[in-house]
GROMACS .gro file of C-alpha atoms in nm:
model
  219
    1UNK     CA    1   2.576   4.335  -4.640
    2UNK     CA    2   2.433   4.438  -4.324
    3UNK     CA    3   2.519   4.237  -4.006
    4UNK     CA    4   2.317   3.986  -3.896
    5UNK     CA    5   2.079   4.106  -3.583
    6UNK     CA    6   2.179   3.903  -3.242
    7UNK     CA    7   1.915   3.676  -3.138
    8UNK     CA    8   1.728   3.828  -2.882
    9UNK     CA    9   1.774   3.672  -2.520
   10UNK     CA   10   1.599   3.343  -2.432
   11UNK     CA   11   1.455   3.286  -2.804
   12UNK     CA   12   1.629   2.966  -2.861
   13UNK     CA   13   1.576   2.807  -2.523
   14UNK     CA   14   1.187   2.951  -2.590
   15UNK     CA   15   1.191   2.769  -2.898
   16UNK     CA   16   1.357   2.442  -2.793
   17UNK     CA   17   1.110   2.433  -2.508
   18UNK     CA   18   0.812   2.488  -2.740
   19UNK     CA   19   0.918   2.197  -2.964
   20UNK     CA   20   0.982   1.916  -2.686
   21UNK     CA   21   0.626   2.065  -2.557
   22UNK     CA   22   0.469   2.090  -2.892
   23UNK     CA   23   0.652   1.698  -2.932
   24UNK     CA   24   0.544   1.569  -2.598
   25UNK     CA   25   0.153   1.671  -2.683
   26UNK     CA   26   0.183   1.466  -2.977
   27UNK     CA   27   0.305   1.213  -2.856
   28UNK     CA   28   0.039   1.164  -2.580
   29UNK     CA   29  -0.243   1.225  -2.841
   30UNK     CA   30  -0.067   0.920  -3.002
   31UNK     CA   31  -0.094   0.700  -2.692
   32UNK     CA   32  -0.445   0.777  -2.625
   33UNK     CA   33  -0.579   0.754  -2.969
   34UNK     CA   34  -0.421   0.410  -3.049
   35UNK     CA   35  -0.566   0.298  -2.714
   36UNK     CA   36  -0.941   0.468  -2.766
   37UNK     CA   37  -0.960   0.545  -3.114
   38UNK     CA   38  -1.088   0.820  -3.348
   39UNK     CA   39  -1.437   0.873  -3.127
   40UNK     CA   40  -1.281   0.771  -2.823
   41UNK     CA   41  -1.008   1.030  -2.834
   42UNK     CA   42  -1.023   1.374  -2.548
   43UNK     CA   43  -0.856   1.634  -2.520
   44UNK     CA   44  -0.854   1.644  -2.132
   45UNK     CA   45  -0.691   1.327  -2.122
   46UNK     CA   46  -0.478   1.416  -2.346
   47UNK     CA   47  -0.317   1.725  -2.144
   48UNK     CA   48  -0.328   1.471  -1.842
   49UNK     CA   49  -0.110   1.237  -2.025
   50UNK     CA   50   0.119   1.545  -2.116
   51UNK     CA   51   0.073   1.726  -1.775
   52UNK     CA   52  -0.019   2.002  -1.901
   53UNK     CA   53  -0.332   2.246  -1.850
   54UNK     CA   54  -0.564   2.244  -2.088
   55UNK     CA   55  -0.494   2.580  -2.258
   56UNK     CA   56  -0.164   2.476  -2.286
   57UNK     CA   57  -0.280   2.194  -2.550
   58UNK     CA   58  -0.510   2.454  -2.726
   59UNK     CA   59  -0.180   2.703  -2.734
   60UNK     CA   60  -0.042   2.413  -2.999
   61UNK     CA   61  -0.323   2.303  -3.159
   62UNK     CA   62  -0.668   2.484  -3.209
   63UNK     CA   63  -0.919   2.178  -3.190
   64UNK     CA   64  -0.925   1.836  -3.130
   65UNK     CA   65  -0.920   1.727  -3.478
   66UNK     CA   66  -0.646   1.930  -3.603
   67UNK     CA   67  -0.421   1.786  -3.308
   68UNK     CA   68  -0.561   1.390  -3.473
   69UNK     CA   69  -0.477   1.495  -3.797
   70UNK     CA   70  -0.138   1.611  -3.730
   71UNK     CA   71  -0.067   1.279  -3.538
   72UNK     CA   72  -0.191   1.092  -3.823
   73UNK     CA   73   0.015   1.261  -4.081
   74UNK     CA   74   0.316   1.252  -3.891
   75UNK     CA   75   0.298   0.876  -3.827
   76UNK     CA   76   0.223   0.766  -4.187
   77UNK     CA   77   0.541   1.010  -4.290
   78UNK     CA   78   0.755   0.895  -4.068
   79UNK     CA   79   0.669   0.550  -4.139
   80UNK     CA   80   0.695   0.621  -4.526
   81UNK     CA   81   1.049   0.699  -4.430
   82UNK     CA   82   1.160   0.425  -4.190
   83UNK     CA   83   1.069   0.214  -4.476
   84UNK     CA   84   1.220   0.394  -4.739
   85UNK     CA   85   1.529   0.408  -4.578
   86UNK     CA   86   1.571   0.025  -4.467
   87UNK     CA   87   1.515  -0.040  -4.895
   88UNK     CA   88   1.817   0.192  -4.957
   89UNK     CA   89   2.035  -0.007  -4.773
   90UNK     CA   90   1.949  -0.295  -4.945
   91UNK     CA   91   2.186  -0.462  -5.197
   92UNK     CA   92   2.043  -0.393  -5.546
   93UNK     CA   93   2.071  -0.781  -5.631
   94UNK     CA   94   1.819  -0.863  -5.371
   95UNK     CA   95   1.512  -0.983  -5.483
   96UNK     CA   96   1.159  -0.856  -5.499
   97UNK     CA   97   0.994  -1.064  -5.270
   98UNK     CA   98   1.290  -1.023  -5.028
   99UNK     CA   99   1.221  -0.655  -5.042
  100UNK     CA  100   0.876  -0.720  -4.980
  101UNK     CA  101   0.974  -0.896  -4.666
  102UNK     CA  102   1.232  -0.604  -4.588
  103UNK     CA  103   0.987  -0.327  -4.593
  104UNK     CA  104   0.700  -0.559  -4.390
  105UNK     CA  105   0.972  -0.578  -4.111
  106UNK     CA  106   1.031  -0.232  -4.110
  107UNK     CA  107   0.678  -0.145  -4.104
  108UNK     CA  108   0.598  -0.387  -3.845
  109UNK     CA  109   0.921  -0.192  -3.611
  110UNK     CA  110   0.731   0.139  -3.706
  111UNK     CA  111   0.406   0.001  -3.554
  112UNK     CA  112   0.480  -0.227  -3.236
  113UNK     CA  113   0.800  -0.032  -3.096
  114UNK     CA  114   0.974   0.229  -3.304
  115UNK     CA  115   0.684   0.541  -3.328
  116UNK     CA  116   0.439   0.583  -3.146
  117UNK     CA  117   0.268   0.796  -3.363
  118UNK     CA  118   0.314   0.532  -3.637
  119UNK     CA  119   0.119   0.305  -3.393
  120UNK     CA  120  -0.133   0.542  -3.401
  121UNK     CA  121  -0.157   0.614  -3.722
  122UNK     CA  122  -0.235   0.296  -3.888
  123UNK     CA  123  -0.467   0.185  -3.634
  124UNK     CA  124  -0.680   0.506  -3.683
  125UNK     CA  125  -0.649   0.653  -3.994
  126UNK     CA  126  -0.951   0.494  -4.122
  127UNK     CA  127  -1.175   0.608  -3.867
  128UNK     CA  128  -1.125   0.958  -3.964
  129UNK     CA  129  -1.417   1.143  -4.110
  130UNK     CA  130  -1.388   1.240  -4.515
  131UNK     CA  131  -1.319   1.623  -4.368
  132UNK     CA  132  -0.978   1.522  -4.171
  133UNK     CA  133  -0.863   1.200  -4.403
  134UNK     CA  134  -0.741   1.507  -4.705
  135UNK     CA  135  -0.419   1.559  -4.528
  136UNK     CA  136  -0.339   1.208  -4.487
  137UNK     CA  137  -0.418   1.111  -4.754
  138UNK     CA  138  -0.180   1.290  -4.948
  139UNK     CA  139   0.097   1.116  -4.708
  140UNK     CA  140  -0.089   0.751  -4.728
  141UNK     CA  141  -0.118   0.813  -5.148
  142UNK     CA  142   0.303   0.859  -5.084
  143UNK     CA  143   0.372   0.542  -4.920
  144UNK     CA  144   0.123   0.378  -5.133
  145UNK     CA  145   0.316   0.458  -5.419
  146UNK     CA  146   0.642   0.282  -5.267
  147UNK     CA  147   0.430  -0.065  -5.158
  148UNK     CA  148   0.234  -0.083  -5.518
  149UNK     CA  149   0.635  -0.023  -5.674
  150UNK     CA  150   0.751  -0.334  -5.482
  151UNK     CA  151   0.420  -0.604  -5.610
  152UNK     CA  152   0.512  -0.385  -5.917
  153UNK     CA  153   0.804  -0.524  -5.902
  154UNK     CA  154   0.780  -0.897  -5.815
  155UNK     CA  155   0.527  -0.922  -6.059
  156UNK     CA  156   0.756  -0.795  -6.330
  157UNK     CA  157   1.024  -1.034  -6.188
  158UNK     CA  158   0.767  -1.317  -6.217
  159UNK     CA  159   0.838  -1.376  -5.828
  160UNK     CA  160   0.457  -1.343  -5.724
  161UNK     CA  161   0.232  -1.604  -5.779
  162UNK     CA  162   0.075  -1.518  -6.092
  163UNK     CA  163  -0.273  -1.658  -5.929
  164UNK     CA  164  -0.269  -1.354  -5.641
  165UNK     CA  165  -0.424  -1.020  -5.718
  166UNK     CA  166  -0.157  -0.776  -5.685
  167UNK     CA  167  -0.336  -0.518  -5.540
  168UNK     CA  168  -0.566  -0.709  -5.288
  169UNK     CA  169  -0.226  -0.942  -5.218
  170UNK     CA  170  -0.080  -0.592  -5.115
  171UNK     CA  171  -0.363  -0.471  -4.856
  172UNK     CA  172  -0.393  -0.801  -4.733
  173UNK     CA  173  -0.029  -0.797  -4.614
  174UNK     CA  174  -0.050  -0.407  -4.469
  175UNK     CA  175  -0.385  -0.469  -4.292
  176UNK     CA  176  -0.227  -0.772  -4.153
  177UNK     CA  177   0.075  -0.587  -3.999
  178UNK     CA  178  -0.146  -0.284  -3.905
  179UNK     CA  179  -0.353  -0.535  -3.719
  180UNK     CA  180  -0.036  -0.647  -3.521
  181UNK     CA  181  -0.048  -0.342  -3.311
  182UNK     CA  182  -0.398  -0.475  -3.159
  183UNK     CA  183  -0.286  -0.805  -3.037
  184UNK     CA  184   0.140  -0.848  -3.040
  185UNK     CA  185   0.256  -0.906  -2.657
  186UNK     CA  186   0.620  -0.858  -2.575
  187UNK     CA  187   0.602  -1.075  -2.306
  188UNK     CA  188   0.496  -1.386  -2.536
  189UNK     CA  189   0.742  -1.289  -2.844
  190UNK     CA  190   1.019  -1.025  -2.888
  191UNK     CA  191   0.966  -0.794  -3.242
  192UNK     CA  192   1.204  -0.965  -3.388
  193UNK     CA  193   1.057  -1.323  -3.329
  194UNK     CA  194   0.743  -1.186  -3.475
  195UNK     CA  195   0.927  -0.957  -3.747
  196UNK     CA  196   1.062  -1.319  -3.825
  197UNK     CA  197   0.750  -1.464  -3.877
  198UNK     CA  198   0.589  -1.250  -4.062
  199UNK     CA  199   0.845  -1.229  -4.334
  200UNK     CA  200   0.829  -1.569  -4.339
  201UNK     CA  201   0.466  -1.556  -4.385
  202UNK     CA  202   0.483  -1.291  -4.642
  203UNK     CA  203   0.753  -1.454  -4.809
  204UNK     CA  204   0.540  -1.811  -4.862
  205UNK     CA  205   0.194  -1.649  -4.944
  206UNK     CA  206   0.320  -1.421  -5.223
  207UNK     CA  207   0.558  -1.611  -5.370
  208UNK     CA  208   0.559  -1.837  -5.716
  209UNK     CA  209   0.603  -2.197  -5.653
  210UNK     CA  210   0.732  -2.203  -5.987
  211UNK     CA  211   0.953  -1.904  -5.976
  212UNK     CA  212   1.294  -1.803  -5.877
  213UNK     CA  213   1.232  -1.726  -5.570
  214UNK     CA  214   1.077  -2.075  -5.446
  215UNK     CA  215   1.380  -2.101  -5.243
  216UNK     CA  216   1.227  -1.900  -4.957
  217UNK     CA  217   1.324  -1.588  -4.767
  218UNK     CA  218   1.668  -1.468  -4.621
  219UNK     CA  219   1.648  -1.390  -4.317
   0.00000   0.00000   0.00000
């Protein structure tokens, strides 16, 4: 086996500078496109945010919309695995509408405080033209798939009210804590005040009132 060639001089502090760079350009597309939106969204004030020159953003990313699109993708991901994770920690005697209320917290973290490109993410993705929503939605079809397990779930369970249309009882609750982004105020409730309320919330408006879960949430 021949020996491995030494890393040239400088290539890993290169490459750890290009990532924090490539990293702090995304996140300052983040912050202006959750504040502006899709159409709203520049590239100048983009580099401002970063302080960087303007070539310096098109070094990274070529146009405008692959820069969105990689914010986008990256926020619904790494929500999809904020999520996913706070479920595996979960006792497997919990029940389903308690996990329903466990991954609405978590997704409600993802969006006020925890990612900014999470943030983004859900309040934009839908203002993306047909051209730019392919690569999301490949990520959005993947977290989908987790949410539509968990009414899935209850339903089998019999802890949803049998009256509620799965589906629309589903995007109802994710529009709801996409929406939260818009108006929540840390100065007139901490996250997890509102985190609170909304599993409480989801907790009462899915469940049976016949069921086994009538009891009501754990908190």
């Amino acid at each position: 086996m021949s020996p491995r060639s030494p890393e040239a001089p400088g290539t890993a502090g290169q490459d750890r500078k290009s990532t924090r760079t490539r990293r702090r350009i995304l996140e300052s597309a983040a912050a202006v496109l959750r504040r502006r939106g899709y159409d709203g969204t520049r590239i100048t004030e983009i580099a401002e945010l970063a302080e960087l020159r303007l070539p310096a953003v098109y070094y990274y990313f070529a146009t405008r919309e692959e820069l969105i699109s990689e914010v986008v993708v990256s926020g619904v991901r790494a929500t999809h695995e904020h999520v996913a994770a706070a479920l595996d920690d979960l006792d497997s005697a919990v029940g389903a509408l308690d996990r329903i209320c466990v991954a609405a917290t978590a997704h409600l973290e993802m969006v006020l405080v925890g990612h900014a490109r999470a943030a983004a993410a859900m309040r934009t993705v839908s203002q993306l033209p047909d051209e730019l929503r392919a690569p999301s939605r490949v990520e959005e079809a993947r977290y989908g798939v987790l949410w539509r397990g968990l009414f899935d779930d209850a339903v089998r369970r019999g802890e949803l009210d049998p009256h509620l249309d799965p589906r629309g009882a589903r995007m109802l609750v994710l529009g709801a804590l996409n929406w939260a982004s818009d108006w929540w105020d840390p100065e007139q409730g901490t996250v997890e005040e509102i985190a609170a309320t909304a599993r409480r919330l989801v907790h009462n408006a899915l469940r049976d009132p016949g069921g086994p879960s009538s009891g009501g949430s754990r908190e």
